[in-house]
XYZ file of C-alpha atoms in Angstrom:
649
model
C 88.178 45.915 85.316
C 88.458 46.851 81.899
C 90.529 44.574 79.305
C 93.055 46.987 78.668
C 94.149 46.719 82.228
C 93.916 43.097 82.431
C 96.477 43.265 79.590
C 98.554 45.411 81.369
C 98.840 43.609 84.670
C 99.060 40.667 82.981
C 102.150 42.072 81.008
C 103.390 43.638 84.255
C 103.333 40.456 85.896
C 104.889 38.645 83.202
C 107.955 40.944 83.377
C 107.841 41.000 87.063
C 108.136 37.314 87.000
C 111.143 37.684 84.379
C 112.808 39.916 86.585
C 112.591 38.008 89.852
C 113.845 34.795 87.573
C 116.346 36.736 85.875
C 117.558 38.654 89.245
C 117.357 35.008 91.288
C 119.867 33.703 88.262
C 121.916 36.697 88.064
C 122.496 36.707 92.142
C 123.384 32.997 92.448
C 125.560 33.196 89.774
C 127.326 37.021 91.291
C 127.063 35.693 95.038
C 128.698 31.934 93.858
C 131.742 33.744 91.908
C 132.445 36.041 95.116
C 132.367 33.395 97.218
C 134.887 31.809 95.162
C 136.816 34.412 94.098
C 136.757 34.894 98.114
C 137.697 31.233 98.999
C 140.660 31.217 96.427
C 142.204 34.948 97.831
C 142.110 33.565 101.244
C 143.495 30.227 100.778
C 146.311 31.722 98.658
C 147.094 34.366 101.333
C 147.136 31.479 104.016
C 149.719 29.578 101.776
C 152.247 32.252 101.019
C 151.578 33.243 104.872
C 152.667 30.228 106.180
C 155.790 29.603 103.837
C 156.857 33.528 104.447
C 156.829 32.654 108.726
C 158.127 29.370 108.711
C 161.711 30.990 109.049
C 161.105 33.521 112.022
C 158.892 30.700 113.434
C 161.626 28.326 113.635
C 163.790 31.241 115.216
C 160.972 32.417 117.076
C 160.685 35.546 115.886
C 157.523 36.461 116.400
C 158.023 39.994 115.957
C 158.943 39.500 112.407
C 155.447 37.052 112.248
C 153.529 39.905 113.530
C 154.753 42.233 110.435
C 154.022 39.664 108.122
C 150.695 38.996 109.395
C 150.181 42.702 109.489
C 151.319 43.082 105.778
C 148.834 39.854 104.538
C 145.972 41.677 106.358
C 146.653 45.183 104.698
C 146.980 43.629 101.259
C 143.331 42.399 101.069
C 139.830 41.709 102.491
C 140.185 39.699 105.860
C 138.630 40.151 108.744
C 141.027 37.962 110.629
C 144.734 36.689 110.289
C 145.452 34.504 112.888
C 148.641 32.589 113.739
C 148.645 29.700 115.983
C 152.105 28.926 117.573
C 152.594 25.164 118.921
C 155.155 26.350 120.563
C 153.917 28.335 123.434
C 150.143 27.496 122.277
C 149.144 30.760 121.914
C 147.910 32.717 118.759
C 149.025 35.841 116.913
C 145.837 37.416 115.699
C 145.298 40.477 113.253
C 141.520 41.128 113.228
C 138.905 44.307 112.042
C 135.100 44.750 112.733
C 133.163 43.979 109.782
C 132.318 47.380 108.541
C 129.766 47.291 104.962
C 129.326 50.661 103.807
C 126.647 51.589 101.200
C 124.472 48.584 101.330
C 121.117 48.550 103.189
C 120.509 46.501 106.401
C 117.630 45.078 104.590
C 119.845 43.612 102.371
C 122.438 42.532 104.994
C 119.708 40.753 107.049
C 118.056 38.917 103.848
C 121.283 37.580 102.613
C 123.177 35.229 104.319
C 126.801 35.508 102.591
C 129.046 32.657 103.819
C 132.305 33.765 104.739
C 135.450 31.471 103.438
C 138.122 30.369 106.305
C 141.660 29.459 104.886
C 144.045 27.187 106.512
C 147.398 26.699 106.146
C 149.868 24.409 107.981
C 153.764 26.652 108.984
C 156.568 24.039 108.774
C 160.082 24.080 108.398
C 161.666 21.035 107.020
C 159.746 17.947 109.222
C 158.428 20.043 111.918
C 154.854 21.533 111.963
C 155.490 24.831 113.875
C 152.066 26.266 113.747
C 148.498 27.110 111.538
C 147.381 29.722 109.893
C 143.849 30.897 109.785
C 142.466 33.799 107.302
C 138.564 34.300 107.209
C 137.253 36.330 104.097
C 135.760 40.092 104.784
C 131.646 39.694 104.482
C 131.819 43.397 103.249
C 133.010 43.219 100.276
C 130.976 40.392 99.160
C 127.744 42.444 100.354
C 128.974 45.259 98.555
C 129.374 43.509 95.258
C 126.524 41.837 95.772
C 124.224 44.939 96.147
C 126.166 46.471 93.186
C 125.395 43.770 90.811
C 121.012 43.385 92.243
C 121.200 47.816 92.155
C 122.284 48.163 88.466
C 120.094 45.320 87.430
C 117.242 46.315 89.297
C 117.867 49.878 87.617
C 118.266 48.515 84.046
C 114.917 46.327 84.541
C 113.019 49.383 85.800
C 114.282 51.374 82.643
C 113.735 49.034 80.120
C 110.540 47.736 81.751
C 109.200 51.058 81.962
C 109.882 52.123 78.650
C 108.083 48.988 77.206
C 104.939 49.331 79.048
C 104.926 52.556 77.934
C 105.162 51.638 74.359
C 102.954 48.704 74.955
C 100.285 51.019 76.428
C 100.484 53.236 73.586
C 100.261 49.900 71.402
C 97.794 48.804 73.496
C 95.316 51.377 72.990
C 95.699 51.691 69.277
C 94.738 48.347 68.915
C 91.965 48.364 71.102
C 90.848 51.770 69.663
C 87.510 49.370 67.949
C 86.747 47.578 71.328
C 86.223 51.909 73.152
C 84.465 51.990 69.964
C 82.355 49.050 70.606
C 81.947 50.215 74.043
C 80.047 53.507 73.692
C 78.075 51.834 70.727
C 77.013 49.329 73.419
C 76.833 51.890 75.841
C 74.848 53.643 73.102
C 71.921 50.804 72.052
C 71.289 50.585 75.796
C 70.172 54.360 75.697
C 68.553 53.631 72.328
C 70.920 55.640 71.066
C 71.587 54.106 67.482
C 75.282 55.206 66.292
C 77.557 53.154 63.940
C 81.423 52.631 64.139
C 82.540 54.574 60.775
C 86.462 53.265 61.290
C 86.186 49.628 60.549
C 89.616 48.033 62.064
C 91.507 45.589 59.760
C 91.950 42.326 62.502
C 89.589 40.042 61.072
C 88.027 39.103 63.945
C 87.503 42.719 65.553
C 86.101 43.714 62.105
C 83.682 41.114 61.889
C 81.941 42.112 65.459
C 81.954 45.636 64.058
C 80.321 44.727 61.047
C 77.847 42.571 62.882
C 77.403 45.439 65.971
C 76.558 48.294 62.855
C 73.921 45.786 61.034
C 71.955 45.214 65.070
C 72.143 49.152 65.089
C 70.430 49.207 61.555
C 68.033 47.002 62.388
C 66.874 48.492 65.777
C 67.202 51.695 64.453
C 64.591 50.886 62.057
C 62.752 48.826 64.805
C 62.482 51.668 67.035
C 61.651 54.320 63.984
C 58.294 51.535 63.279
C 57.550 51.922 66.663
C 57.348 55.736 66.928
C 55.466 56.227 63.512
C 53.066 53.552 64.577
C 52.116 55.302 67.845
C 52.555 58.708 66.130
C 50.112 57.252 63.436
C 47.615 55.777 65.495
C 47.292 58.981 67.486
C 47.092 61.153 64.523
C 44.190 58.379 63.425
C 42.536 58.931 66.340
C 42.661 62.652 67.053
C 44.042 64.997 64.439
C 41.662 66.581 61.978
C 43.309 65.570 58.518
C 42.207 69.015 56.899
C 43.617 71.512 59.650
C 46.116 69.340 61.207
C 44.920 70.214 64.569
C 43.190 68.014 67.305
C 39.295 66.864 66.246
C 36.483 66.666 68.490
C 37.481 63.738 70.442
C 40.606 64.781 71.142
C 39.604 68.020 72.582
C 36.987 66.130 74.519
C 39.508 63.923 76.133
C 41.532 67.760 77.230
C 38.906 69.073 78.471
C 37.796 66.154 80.834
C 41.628 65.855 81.840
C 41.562 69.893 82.298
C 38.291 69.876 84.368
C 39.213 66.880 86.455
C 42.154 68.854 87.669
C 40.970 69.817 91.572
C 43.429 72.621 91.240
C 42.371 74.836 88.306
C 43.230 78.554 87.881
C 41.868 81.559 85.486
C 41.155 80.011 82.278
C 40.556 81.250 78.609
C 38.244 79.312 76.125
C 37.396 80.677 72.674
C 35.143 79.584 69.893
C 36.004 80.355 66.350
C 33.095 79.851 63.575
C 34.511 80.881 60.055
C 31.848 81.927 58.034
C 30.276 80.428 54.366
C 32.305 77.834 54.950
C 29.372 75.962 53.407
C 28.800 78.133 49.714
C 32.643 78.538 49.514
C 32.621 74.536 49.482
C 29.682 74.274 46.769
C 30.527 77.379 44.604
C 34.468 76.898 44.591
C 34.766 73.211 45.564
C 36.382 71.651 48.292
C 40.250 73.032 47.814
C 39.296 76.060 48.543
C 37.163 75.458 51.238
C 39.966 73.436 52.877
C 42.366 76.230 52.072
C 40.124 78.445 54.043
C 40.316 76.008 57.010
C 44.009 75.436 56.620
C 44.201 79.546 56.609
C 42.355 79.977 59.810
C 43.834 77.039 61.380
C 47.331 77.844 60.658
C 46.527 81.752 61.780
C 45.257 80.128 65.151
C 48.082 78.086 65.527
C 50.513 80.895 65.504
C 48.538 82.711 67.490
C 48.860 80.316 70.706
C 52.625 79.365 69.727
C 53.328 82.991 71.563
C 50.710 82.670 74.277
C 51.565 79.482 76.281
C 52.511 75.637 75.324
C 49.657 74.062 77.408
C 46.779 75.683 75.301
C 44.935 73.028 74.204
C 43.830 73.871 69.875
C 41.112 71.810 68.220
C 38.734 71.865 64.992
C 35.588 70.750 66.768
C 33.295 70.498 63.215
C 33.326 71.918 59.914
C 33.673 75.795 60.496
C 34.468 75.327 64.234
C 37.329 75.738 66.140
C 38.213 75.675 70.287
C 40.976 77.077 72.244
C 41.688 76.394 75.716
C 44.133 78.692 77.100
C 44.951 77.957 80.927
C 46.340 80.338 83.367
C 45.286 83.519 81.292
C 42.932 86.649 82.497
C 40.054 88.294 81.397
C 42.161 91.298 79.526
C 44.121 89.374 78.328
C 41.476 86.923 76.539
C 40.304 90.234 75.031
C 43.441 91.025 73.547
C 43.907 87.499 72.217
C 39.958 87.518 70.447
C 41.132 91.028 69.049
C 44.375 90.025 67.086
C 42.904 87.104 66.114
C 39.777 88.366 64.193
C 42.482 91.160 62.747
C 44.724 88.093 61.221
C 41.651 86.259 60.385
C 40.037 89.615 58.573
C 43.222 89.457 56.236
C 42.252 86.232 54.327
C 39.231 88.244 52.743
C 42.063 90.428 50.995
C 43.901 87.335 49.781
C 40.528 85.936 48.469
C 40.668 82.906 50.595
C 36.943 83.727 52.519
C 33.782 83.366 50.585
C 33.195 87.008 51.162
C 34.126 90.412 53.339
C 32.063 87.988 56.137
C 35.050 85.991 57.595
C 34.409 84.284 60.635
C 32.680 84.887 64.618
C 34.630 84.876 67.958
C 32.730 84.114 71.191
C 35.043 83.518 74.852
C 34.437 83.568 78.254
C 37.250 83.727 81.111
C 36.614 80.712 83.651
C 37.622 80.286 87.169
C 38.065 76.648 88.947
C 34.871 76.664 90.174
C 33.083 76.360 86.608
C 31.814 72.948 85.180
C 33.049 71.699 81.879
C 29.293 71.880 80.587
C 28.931 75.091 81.891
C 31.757 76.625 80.358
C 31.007 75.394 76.668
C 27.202 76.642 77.096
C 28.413 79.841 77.953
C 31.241 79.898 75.503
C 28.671 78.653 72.516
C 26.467 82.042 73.960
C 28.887 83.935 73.622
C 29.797 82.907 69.968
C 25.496 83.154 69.132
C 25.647 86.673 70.392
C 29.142 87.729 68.243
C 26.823 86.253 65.234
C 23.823 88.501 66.158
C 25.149 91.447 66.515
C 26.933 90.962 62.727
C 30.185 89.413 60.576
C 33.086 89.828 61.844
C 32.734 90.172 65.350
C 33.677 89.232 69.012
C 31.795 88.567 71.968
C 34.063 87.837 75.241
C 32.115 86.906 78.315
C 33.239 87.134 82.099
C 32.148 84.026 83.767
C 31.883 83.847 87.502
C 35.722 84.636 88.108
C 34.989 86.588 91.284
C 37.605 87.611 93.906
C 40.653 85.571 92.074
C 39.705 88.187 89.249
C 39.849 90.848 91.309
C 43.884 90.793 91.937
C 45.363 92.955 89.099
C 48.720 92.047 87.344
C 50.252 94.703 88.940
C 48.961 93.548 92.395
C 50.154 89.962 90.986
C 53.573 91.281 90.428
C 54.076 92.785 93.563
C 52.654 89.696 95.640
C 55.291 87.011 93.556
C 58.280 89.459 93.772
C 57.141 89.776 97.877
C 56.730 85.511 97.581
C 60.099 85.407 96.281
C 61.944 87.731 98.705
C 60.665 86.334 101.395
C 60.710 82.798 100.763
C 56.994 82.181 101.344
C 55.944 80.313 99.027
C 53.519 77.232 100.244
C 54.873 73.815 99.227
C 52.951 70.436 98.995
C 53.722 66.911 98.071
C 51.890 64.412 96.342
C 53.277 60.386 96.420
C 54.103 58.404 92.893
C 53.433 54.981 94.038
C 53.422 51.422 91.939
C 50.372 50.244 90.716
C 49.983 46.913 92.699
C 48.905 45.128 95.476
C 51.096 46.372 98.084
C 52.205 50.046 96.917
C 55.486 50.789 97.111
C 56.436 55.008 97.074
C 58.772 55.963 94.224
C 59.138 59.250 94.977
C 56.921 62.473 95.626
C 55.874 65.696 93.327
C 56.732 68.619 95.292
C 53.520 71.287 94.407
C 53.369 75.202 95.431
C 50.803 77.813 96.591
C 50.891 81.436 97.243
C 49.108 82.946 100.230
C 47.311 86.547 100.165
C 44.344 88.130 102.249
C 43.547 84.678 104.021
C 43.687 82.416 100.646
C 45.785 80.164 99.172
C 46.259 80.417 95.801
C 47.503 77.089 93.466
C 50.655 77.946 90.562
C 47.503 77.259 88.577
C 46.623 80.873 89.657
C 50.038 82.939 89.270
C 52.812 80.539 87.599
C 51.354 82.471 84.074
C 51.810 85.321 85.197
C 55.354 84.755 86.588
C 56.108 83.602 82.964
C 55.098 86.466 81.754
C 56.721 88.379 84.241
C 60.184 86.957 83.916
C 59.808 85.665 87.548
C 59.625 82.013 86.689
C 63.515 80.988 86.902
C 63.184 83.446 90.301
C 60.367 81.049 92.182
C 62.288 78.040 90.407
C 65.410 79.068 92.784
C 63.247 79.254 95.752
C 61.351 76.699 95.519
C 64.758 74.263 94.993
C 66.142 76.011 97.547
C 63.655 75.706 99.955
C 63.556 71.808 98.663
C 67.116 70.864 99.704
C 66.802 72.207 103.124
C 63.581 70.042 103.938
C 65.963 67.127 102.534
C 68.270 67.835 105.093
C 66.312 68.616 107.762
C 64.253 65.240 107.401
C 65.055 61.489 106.955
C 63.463 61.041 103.579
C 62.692 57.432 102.541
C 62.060 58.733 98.861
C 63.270 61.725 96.783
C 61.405 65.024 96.177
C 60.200 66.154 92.757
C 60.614 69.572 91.516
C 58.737 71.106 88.396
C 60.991 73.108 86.833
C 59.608 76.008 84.388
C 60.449 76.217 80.473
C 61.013 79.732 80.804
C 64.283 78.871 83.907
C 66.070 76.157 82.144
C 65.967 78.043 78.587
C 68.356 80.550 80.568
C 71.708 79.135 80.832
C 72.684 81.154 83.849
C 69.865 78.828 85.674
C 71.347 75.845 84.480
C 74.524 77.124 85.717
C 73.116 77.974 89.104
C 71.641 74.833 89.472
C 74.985 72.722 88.666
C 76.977 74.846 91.173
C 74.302 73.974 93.795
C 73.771 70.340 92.992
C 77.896 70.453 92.961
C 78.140 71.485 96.766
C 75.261 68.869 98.628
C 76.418 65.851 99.636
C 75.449 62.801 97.841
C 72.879 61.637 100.107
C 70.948 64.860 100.017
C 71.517 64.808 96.095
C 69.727 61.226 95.455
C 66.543 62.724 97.277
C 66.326 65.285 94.830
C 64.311 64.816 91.280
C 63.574 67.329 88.640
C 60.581 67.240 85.634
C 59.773 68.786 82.872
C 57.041 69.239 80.965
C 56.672 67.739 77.166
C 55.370 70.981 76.324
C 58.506 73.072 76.992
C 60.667 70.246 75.449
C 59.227 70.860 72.268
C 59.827 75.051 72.347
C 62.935 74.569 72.823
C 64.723 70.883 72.975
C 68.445 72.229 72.659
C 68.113 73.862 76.457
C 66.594 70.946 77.249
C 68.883 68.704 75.842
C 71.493 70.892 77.602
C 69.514 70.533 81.219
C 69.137 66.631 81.103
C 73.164 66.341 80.637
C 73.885 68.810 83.259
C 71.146 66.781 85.759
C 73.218 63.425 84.745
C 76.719 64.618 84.408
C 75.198 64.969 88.615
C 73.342 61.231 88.752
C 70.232 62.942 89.410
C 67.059 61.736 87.998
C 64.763 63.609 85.804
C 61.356 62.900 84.347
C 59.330 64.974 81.521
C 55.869 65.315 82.528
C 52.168 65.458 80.768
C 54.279 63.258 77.595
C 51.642 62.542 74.730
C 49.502 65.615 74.961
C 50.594 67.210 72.039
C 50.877 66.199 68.240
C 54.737 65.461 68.016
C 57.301 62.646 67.171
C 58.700 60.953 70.264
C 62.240 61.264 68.335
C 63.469 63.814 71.279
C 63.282 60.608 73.667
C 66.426 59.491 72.279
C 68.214 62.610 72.874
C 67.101 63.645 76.511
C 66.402 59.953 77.413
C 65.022 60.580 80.688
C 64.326 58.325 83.360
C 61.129 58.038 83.935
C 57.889 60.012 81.711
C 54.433 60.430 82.647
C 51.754 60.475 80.128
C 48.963 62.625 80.357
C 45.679 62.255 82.050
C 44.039 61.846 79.006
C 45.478 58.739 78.657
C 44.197 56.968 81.926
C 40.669 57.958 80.923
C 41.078 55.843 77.934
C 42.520 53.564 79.762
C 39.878 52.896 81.431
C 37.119 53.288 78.987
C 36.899 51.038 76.072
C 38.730 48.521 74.294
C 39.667 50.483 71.308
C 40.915 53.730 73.418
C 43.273 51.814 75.806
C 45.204 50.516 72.848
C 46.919 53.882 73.156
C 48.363 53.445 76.795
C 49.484 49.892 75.616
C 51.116 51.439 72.418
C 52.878 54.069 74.690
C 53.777 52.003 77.442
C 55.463 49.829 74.594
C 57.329 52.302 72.920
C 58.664 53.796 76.586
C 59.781 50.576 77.963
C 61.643 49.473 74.390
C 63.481 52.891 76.071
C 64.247 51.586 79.274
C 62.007 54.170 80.221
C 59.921 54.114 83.079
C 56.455 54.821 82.380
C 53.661 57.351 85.374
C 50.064 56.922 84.927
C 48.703 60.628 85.996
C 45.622 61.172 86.777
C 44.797 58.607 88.340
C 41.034 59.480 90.545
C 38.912 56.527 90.619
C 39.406 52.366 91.388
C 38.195 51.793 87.686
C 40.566 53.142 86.675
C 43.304 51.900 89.022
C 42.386 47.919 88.056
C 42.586 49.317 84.451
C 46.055 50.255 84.643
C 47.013 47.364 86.463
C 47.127 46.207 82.429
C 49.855 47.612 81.150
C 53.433 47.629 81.956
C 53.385 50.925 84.043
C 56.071 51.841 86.709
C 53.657 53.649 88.472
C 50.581 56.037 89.141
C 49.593 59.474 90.475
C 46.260 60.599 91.373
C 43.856 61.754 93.863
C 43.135 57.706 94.616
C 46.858 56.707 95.473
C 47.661 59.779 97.313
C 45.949 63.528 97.914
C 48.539 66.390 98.142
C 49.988 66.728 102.223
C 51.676 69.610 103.930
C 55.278 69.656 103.741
């Protein structure tokens, strides 16, 4: 219960306790006059009763007694005037039901009003000739009574109301620091560093303030260290300092986490050898020759900014480069090689090249039956035979790509738009478990396939192409779709993981689809459903991103952001999306397990995520060396071929 509140009941109570003290005064005191007032009416009425009879008692004239019994009654509020006569011993009695009229029988029955009876003696001269007896009339003292509790009741309820409704609004400007304080705390615990700019003037509110803005400061700047350290140490380790792109080692470490991938689809990989790198270097010095690799680097870089987020871009030695581009065709890989030696042509017009000779492009187009070793032989023959033949030119090679190949992109298009009408897409699942003695199951990665002509195809295959196709947010829907019905159809221990595409959540109609659908399940379906992204897509375009991870927990869903650390970025976005779990890449549980100096990176990361209250994946994650490695470092969990192979759904 919030303080506010406390406040208010408190002054509730306080008033309550007022009025009952006030109304238990105020109805003593009412109830003690009527009674009184009551007492004195009917003892006067029995007096002037008796002295107005004695006369026609001593002639006994009781007729005339009647009348004047009857004209004491009438005259005020009795519910009895009676006469005993000595005489005859008998009794002349005026009497009237009790009627109350406009109080409540709850009222009647809780008070217990105590009626007056009046006596007076009738005499004439010596002789006592008879009594008279008047009890009070109950109703009127109820009535009063109610009255008098009504209009005070009223006046309470008025004037109570109207100062708990000025003490609310007083209330709330006063605590206006302590929300502030609130979301601030609310804030730091989503490392989300924001100062209170209003600083209130009550001393002691201002000094927490103060003291709340300088912890912010000072985490802020914590947190900041932490991020430039890790971003520093993996720039250290594997970005070239004169191109800005990956080195050697770091394209090394992609290309075993690539190849070790069991489900691998058509893949690109170019070599790029600029040419007199070497005389431009000793003739013009080394600015230019670095201006040349900047050039070529930078023209590279563009290039693959418009072909797909996962390519993997390195500078492998002096006048070498490497691109990995998964998920992309043979005609396609053509087209790429083309533009590129076009754009690269251009710096011998700006004079950056040592001469009209500008640089050699060999490729080959892979399948995922090709070995890491073999595709880098036959990418480096590819580049020797682009040199032979001259300057400035090409060589692309078709590796073994067989019958995968031999689906078109029209054929493609036909067979994901069939996929999507139909529904039939294949879907697998693949367990996230802890990294410990006894596994425990987090949750499970959903995974899809596409059948045709008696083979199952991997999203490793076609999910390019359905990018490219405008298909993506299309399968998304499906696939969800499909996702939530298994939920309910099954008694799920854990939730379900779906993989959503950069290219569905960039469209805000999908987001909008997705929040009506996750509005109409029921909660229990809803907390077996997950969603990731990928780091990649996060970084093309962080404000749909940013708009998804609201949405997803504006609807206490959890979301992850896959294959984090891959690229050359800040982790800054962290703060914004703040998901609830990442998983680093594969890379980084190769390291892991390999030496000292290399597994100082999971450590770093695992570090940096935690200080996040993020939970931190292993992926990856093939081999028992590797699973006592990881064992290290504070990791939530781990996914892999080891802990769990893909199942049937």
């Amino acid at each position: 219960m919030t303080l506010f509140r406390q406040l208010m009941m408190t002054i509730i109570a306080i008033f309550s306790l007022m009025l009952a003290v006030v109304m238990g005064i105020n109805f003593n005191t009412t109830k003690g006059y009527l009674v009184g007032q009551l007492e004195s009416t009917t003892q006067d009425s029995a007096t002037s009763l008796s002295m107005s009879v004695s006369d026609f008692m001593a002639l006994e004239d009781y007729v005339s007694v009647e009348s004047s019994i009857n004209a004491v009654f009438d005259s005020g509020y009795f519910s009895e005037v009676r006469i005993h006569v000595y005489n005859n011993d008998e009794s002349i009695v005026r009497s009237n039901e009790t009627k109350i009229d406009g109080v409540p029988n709850w009222f009647i029955d809780l008070i217990d009003f105590k009626v007056p009876v009046a006596k007076a003696v009738i005499s004439n001269g010596w002789s006592e000739l008879g009594q008279v007896y008047i009890t009070g009339s109950a109703g009127y003292g109820y009535n009063q009574l109610w009255l008098a509790s009504r209009d005070l009741l009223i006046s309470f309820f008025v004037i109570g109301s109207i100062t708990l409704m000025l003490g609310s609004i007083a209330l709330r400007y006063l605590f206006r620091p302590l929300a502030e304080l609130e979301k601030q705390a609310e804030a730091i615990q989503q490392r989300r560093f924001i100062k209170v700019i209003d600083v209130p003037k009550t001393r002691e509110l201002k000094s927490v303030v103060l003291s709340m803005n300088r912890m912010v400061e000072k985490l802020k700047k914590e947190f900041a260290a932490e991020a430039e350290t890790a971003q520093w140490l993996q720039a250290k380790a594997f970005k070239d300092p004169v191109s800005g792109l990956g080195n050697r080692h770091f394209f090394e470490n992609q290309m075993k986490s690539h190849f070790s991938e069991r489900e691998r689809g058509i893949d690109g990989l170019v070599l790029v050898s600029l040419t007199d790198l070497a005389k431009l270097n000793n003739e013009r010095g080394y600015e230019s020759a670095d201006m040349f690799i900047q050039s070529a680097a930078d023209i590279l870089a563009k290039k693959i900014s418009n072909i797909s987020s996962y390519t993997t871009l390195a500078r492998l030695s002096g006048a070498d480069f490497v691109l990995l581009i998964p998920n992309f065709d043979h005609a396609q890989l053509k087209q790429v090689v083309e533009d590129v030696m076009v754009e690269l042509m251009e710096l011998n017009i700006a004079s950056i090249s040592y001469s009209d000779a500008v640089a050699n492009i060999g490729a080959v187009t892979i399948d995922g039956s090709v070995e890491r070793s073999s595709a880098m032989s036959q990418a480096d023959a590819a580049l020797r035979e682009a040199k032979r033949e001259g300057y400035n030119t090409s060589k692309v090679y078709d590796l073994n790509t067989g019958q995968s190949m031999a689906i078109s992109r029209s054929s493609w298009k036909e067979m994901l738009e069939l996929a999507i009408q139909h529904r039939s897409f294949k879907l697998k699942k693949q367990k996230v478990v802890t990294i410990d003695e006894s596994p425990i199951t987090l949750h499970e990665e959903v995974f899809m396939g596409l059948e045709h002509a008696g083979k199952i195809y991997h999203a490793g295959y076609f999910i390019g192409l359905a990018e490219q196709f405008d298909l993506g947010s299309q399968i998304d829907q499906v696939i969800i779709s499909r996702v939530i019905e298994y939920i309910k159809s099954k008694k799920l221990e854990v939730p379900l993981t779906v993989n959503l595409s950069a290219s569905s959540y960039a469209k805000p109609a999908f987001i909008e689809w997705l929040n009506n659908t996750l509005n109409h399940l029921e909660a229990g379906v809803k907390s077996k459903l997950m969603f990731e992204i990928s780091e990649q897509s996060v970084l093309l375009d962080e404000q749909q991103a940013s708009s998804l991870a609201q949405m997803l927990k504006t609807q206490h869903v959890l979301f992850g952001i896959d294959n984090v650390g891959k690229q050359f970025s800040a982790f800054q976005y962290l703060q914004n999306l703040m998901p609830d779990y990442v998983k680093v890449d594969s890379s980084y549980t190769r390291m892991a397990a390999g030496k000292e100096s290399e597994s100082f990176f999971m450590h770093t990361l695992c570090k940096m995520f935690n200080s996040l209250n993020i939970e931190v994946i292993a992926t990856g994650v093939e081999n028992e060396k590797q699973l006592v490695a990881l064992k290290r470092f504070d990791l939530a969990g781990g996914q892999g071929f080891i802990v769990g192979r893909a199942k049937e759904m």
